[in-house]
XYZ file of C-alpha atoms in Angstrom:
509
model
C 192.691 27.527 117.339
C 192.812 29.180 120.809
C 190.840 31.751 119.152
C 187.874 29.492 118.161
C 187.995 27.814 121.784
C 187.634 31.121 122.983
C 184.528 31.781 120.956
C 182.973 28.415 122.083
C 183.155 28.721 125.556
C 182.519 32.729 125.445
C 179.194 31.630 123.955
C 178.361 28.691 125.849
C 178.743 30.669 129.415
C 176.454 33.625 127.979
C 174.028 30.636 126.644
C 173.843 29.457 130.028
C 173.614 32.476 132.161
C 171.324 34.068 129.610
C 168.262 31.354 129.191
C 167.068 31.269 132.720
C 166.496 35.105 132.391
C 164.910 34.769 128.690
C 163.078 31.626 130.408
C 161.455 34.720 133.170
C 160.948 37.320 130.286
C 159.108 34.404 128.337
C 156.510 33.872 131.329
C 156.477 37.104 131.881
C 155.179 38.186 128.287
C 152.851 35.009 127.975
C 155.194 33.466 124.775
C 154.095 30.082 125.929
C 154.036 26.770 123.715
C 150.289 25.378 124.966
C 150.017 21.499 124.642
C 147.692 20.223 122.274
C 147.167 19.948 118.575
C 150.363 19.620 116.722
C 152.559 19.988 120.163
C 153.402 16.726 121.550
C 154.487 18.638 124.669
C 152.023 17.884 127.723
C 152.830 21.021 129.735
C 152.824 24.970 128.470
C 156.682 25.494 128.418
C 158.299 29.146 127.861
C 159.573 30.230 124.160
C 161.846 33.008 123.030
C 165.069 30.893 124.332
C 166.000 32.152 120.551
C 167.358 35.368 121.734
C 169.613 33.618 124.416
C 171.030 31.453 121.239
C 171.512 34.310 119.202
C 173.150 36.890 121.945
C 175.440 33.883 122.964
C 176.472 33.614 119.135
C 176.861 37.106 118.035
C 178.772 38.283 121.558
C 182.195 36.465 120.911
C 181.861 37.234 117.054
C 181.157 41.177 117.534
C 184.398 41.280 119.960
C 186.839 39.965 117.535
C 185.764 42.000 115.268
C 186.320 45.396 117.084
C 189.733 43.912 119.072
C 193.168 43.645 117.571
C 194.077 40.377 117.786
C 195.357 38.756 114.123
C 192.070 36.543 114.006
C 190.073 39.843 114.322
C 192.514 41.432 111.350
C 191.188 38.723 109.501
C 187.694 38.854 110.235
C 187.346 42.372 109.790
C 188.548 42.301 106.166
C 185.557 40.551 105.698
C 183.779 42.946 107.658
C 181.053 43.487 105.161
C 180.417 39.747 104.983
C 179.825 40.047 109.217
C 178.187 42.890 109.314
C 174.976 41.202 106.291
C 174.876 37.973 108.132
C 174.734 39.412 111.840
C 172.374 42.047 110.807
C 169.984 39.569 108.599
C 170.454 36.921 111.532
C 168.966 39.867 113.888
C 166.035 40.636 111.890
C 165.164 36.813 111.368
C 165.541 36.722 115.550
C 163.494 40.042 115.770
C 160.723 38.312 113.685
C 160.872 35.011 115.004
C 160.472 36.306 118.773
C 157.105 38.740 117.729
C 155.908 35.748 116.370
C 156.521 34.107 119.381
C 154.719 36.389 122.165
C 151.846 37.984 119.515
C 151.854 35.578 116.286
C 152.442 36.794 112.827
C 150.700 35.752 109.666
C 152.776 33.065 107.074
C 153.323 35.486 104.210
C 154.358 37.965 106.390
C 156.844 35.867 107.621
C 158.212 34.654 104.457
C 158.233 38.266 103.177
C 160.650 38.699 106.118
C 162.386 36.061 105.487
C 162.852 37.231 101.602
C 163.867 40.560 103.017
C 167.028 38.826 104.949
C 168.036 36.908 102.179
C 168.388 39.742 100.246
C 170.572 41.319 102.561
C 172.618 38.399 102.262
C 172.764 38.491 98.580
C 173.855 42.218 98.693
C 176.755 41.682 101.690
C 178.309 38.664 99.245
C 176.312 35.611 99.721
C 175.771 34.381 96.571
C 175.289 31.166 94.895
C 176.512 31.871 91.430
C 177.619 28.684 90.753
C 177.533 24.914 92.097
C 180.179 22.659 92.277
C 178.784 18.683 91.944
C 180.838 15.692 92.703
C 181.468 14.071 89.177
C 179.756 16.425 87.028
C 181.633 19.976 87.756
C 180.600 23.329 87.957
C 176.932 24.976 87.319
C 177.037 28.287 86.545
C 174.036 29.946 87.851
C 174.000 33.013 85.623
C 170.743 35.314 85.911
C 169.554 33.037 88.295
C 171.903 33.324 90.818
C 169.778 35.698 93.052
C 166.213 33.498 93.115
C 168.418 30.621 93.578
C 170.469 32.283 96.363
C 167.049 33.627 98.411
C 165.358 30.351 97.705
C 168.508 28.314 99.475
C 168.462 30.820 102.835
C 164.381 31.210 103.246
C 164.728 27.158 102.642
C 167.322 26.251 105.103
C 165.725 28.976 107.450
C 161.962 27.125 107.139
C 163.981 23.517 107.296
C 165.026 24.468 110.839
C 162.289 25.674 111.822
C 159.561 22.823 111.018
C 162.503 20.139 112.710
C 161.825 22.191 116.042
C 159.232 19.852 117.180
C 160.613 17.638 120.305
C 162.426 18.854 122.939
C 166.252 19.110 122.282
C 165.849 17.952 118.608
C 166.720 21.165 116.298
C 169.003 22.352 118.991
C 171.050 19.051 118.735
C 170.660 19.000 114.736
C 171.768 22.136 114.187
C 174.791 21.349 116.389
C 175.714 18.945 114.236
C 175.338 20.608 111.438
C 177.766 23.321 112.920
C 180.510 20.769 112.780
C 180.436 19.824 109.311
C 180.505 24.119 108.626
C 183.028 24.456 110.906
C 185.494 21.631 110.000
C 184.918 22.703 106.345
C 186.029 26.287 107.338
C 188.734 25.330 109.436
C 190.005 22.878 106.829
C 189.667 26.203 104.201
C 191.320 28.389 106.148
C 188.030 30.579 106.107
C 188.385 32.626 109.712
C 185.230 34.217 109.631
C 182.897 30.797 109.704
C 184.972 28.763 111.596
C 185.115 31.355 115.129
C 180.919 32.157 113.921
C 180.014 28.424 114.446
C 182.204 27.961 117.115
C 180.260 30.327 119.008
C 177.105 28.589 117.464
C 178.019 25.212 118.847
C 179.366 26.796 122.235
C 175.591 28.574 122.159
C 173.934 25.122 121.371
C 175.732 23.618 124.509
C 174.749 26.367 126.616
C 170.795 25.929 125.564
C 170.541 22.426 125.475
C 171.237 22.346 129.527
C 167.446 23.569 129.779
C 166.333 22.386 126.271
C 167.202 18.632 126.448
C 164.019 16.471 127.665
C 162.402 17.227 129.517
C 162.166 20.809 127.951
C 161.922 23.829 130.414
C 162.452 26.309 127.129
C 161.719 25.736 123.949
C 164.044 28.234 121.256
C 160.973 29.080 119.355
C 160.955 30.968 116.109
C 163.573 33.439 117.211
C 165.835 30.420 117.688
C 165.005 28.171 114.475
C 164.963 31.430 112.104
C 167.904 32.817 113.548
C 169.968 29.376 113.608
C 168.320 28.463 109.825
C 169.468 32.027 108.422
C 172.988 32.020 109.934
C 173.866 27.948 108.802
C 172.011 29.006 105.408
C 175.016 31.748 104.836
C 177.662 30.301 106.290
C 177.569 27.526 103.736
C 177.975 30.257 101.356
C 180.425 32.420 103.413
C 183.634 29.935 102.643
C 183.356 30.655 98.812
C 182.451 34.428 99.078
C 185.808 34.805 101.364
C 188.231 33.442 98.715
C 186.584 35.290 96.094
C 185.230 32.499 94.398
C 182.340 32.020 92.201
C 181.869 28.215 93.063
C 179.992 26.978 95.728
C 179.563 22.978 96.772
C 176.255 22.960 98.228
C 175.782 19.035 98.592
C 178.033 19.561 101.694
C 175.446 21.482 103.582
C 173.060 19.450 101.962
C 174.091 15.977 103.612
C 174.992 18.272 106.838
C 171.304 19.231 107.163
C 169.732 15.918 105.566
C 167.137 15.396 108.070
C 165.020 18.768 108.329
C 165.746 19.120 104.573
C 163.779 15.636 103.743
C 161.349 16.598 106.323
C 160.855 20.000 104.490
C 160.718 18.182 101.033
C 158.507 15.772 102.724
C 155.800 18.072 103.977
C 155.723 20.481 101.007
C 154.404 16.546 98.878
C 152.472 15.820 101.680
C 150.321 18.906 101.834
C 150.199 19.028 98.240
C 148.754 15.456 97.825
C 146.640 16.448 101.000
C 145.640 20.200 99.016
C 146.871 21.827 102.025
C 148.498 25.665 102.015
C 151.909 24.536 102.356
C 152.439 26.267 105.556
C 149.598 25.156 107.304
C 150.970 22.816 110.606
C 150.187 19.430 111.033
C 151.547 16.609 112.832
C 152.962 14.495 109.770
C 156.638 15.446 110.091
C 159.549 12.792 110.679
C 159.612 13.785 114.540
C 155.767 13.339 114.930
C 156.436 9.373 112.884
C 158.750 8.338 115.181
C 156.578 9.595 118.627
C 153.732 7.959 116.776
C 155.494 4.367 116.491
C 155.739 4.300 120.224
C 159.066 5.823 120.902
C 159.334 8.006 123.544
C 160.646 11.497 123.252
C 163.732 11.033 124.037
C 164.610 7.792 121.945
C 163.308 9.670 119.253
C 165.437 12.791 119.557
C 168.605 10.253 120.203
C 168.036 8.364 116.784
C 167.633 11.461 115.288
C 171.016 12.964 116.670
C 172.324 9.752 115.439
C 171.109 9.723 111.903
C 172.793 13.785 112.083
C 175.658 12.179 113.366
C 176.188 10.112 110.018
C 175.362 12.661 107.743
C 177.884 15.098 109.202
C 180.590 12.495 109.175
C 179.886 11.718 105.382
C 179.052 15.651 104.804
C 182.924 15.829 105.935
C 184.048 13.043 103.404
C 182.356 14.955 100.565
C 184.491 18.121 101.608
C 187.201 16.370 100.866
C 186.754 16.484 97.210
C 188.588 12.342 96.917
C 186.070 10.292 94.431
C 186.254 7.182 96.880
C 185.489 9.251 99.749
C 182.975 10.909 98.395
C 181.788 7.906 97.067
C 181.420 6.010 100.298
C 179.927 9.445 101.936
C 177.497 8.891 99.396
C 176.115 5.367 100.037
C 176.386 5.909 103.857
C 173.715 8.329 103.357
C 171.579 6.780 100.491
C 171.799 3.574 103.286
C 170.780 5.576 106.189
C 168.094 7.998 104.826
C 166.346 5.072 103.025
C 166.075 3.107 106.680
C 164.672 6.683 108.116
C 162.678 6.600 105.335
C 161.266 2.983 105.176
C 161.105 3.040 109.079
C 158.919 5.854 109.156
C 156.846 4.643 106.072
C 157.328 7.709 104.146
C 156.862 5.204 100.166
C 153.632 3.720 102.579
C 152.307 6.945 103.208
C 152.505 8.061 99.563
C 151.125 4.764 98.218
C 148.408 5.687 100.338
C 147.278 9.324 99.384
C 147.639 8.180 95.858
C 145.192 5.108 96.418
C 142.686 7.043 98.137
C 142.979 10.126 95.752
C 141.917 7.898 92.948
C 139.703 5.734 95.137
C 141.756 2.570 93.912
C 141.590 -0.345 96.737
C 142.818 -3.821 96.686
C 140.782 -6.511 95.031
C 139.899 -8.158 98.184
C 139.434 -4.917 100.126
C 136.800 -4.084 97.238
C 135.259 -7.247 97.249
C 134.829 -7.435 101.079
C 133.459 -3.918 100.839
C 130.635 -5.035 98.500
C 130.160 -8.057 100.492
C 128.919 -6.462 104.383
C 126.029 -4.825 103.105
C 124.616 -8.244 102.388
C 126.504 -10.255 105.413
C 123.279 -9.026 108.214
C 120.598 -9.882 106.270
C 122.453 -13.649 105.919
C 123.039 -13.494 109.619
C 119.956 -12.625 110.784
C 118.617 -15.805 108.929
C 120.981 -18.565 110.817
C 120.116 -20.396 113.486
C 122.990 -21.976 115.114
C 126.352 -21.203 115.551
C 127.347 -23.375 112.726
C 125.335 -21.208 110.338
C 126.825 -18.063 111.495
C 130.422 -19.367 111.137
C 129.263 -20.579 107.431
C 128.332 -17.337 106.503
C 131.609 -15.890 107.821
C 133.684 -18.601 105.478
C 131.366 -17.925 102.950
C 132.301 -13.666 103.128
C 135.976 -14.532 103.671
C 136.172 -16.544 100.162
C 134.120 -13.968 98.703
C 136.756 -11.192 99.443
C 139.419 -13.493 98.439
C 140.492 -13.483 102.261
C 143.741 -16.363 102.601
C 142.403 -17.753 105.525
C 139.761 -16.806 108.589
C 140.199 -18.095 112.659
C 137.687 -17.771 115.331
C 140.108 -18.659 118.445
C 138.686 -19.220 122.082
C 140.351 -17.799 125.288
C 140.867 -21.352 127.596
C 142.414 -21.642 130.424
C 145.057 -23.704 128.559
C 145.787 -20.246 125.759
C 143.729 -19.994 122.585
C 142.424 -22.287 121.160
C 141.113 -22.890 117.632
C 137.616 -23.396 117.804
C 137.022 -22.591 113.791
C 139.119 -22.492 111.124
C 138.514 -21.647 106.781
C 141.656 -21.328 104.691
C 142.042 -21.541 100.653
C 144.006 -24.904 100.018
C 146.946 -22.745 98.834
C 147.316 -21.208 102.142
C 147.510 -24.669 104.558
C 150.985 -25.272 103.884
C 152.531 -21.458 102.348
C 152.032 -18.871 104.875
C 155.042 -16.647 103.308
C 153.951 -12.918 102.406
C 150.477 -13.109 104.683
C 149.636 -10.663 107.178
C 146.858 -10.829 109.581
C 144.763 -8.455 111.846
C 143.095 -9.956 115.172
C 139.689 -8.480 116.447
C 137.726 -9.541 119.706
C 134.249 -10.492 119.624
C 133.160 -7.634 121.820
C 134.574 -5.820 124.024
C 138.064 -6.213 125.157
C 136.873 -6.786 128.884
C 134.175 -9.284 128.069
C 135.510 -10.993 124.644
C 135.522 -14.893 124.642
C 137.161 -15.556 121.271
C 139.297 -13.624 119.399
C 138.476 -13.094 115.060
C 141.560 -14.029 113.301
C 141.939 -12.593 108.960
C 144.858 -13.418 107.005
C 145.669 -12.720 103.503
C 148.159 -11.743 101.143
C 148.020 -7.879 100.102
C 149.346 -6.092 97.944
C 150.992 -3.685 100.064
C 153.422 -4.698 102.880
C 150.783 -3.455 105.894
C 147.108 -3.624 106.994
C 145.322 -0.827 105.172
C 143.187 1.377 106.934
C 140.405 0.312 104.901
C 140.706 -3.417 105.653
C 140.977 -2.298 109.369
C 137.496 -0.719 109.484
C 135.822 -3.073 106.898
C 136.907 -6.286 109.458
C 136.235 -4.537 112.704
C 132.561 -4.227 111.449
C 132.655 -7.888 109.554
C 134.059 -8.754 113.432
C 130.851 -6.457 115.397
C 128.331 -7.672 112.896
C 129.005 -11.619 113.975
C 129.936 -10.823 117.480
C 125.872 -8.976 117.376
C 124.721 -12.903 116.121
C 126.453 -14.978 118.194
C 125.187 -13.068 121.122
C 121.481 -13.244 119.765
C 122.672 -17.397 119.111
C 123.829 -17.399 122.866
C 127.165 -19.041 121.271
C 130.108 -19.957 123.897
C 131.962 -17.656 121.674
C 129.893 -14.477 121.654
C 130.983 -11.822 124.632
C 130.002 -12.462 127.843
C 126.857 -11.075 129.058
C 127.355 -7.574 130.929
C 126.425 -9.134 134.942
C 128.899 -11.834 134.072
C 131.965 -9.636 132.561
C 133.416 -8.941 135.626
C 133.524 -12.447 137.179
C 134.381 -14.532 133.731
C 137.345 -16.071 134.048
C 138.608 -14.682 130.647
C 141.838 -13.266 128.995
C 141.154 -10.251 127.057
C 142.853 -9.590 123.963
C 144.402 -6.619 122.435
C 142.290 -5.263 119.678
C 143.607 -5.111 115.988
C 146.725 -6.555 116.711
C 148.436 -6.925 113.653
C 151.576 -9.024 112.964
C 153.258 -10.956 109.730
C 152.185 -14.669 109.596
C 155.321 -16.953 109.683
């Protein structure tokens, strides 16, 4: 144990001491991450803190394995074991920092990537069969090598795409680390257990500048070289005692979250017909910064969701059906709440509708209705008749129930209101979407829609389709000189008004 302290502190110090001085040599060679685009960082920050990470990790390692101590006896007869992983995990780091400062192209990084994994395959790391809870073992056969690459370049890519806020693969990873190194430590296996020691020690040591707000970022160096090293060390436990069995689902809970946001991409970019390592902004990281959290709250319930998953990766490790069983619904529970939360199923429902052009009833029926809705405005002549017009559209599009509400001094008040009979007394399942008439500065009355959907949410379509429904009358009432149309533009500044958000949406009750 005083071994594996060792390592952790050994690699923490050199994390720390080293990342300032990578942070200088990052400047220095222009490896900058530029805000904009898919980077939700608002300042250029420095990369390459990768080689800090994987310096800190191998140091500690490499000196047990040329000092005499009994841990280092034991590490160095699995020297050749060492010696593939450090030298793959230096070529991912190599690769990973060019790409950094000059940029390389996506199949030349995979066939990089290939290249390590293959060098893993050869020093041992092999995934010749797979042990499953409740079914047994897999035997791999012929396929043992494709499957074996495909699990590294995977994990490897996994990392990488979950680098996106500041402190969040870092602190993942970490995790991650745990569950390896509790597994080893548990197995006896020397070798993994003192290599993510140093890895956590490392993680420590980089998250003092990494943590928001970010003054490095690990870049590719970092996520390849932390992907390719957790990748084998899953495998490294079974390789040491000779076996030809392998439980993957342990690493597979351990690194849940970039996994599923891997899995997640590679469907969303098909549905979207997208090269499948093009970069967008639709991963789980981007969801959560998009709901209004800020960066940090979203990193936090992200180290939290790890934090289960390790704890149940753990349980599964220990091979007892009603542990594993309980592992197992902990994380069905929690990645279905990421999932819902995030609207992953919503998402989906969504490319699939719009692939095939299939829209709600009402959404098509209010969507063959505007074309005709100016002509009928044009023709009224009082504010009754517009209102009319808008009932009339509302029923029309099977709509559950339409509001025109007036800003008073007093609140809103209901100044005109259409609903379907059905709808006066059950409001369960409705949602609604509010629009001003006019601008938000100058709006007198606010344009209430309710129905019942068939999804859970306002769809994008319905958004636009009532926002124009909502310009089209606001354009009338103004030409009507209605109380409710916007106030004219000398008067916007002195009306005593309260303007309302726009498209606020919320579930009737």
């Amino acid at each position: 144990m005083r071994s594996y302290v060792a390592a952790f502190f050994i690699a923490l110090l050199i994390a720390a001491a080293l990342t300032p001085i990578v942070r200088l040599l990052a400047i220095r060679l222009g490896a900058m991450s530029r805000p904009g685009g898919r980077h939700v960082n608002r300042r250029s920050v420095p990369r390459l803190g990768g080689i800090s990470i994987a310096l800190a990790v191998s140091a500690p390692v490499a000196a047990l394995l040329f000092s005499d101590s009994g841990v280092a006896t034991t590490i160095q007869g699995s020297a050749k074991l060492a010696y593939g992983l450090l030298a793959g995990a230096a070529i991912m780091c190599v690769v990973g920092a060019v790409d950094d400062t000059r940029g390389l192209r996506a199949m030349h990084k995979l066939i990089a990537q290939v290249a390590c994994a293959l060098i893993a395959f050869a020093a041992g790391f092999r995934i010749e069969a797979i042990s499953l809870p409740f079914v047994g073992s897999l035997s791999m056969g012929i396929f043992a090598l494709p499957i074996t690459v495909a699990w590294i370049v995977g994990i490897t890519n996994a990392v990488n795409l979950i680098d996106g806020l500041d402190g969040l693969a870092a602190g993942v990873v970490f995790f991650a680390a745990v569950t390896n190194f509790t597994v080893a430590y548990i197995s006896s296996s020397v070798f993994v257990a003192v290599l993510m020691a140093a890895m956590m020690g490392a993680l420590i040591g980089f998250l003092f500048y990494n943590f928001n707000p970010a003054r490095i970022f690990m870049g590719d160096s970092g996520s390849y070289f932390l992907g390719y090293v957790l990748a084998t060390a899953s495998l490294a436990g079974a390789a040491q005692k000779a076996s030809t069995t392998v439980s993957l689902l342990v690493p597979v809970v351990a690194l849940g979250v970039p996994i599923f946001d891997t899995l997640f991409s590679v469907v969303r970019r098909w549905l979207e017909r997208r090269p499948l390592f093009s970069p967008d902004r639709g991963h789980i990281h981007h969801r959560l910064i998009d709901m209004g959290l800020t960066h940090r709250r979203a990193v936090l319930i992200l180290y939290g969701v790890s934090i289960v998953l390790t704890v149940s990766a753990v349980g599964i490790s220990l091979g007892r059906s009603w542990e594993v069983g309980v592992a197992l619904l902990a994380v069905t529970v929690v990645m279905t709440g990421l999932i819902r939360s995030v609207g992953y199923f919503e998402y989906l429902v969504l490319r699939k509708r719009q692939k095939s052009r299939l829209y709600e009833r009402h959404t098509e029926r209010l969507r063959r209705a505007i074309p005709e809705l100016p002509a009928a405005l044009a023709a009224t002549r009082s504010e009754d008749d517009v209102l009319g017009e808008l009932a009339a559209l509302a029923e029309s599009a099977e709509l559950g129930y339409v509001e025109v509400l007036r800003n008073g001094a007093a609140g809103e008040e209901c100044a005109f209101k259409w609903s379907r009979s059905e709808y006066d007394t059950d409001l369960r399942g409705l949602v609604s979407a509010r629009f001003p008439i006019g601008r938000d500065d100058n709006a007198r009355a606010i344009l209430k829609f309710g129905w019942r959907p068939e999804t859970e949410e306002v769809s994008p379509q319905d958004d636009v389709l009532l926002q124009l429904v909502t310009d089209i009358v606001a354009s009338n009432l103004s030409r009507l000189a209605s109380p409710l149309a916007p106030a004219p533009a000398q008067d916007a500044d002195s009306a005593n008004v309260v303007a309302p958000a726009p498209a606020v949406r919320k579930h009737a009750t």
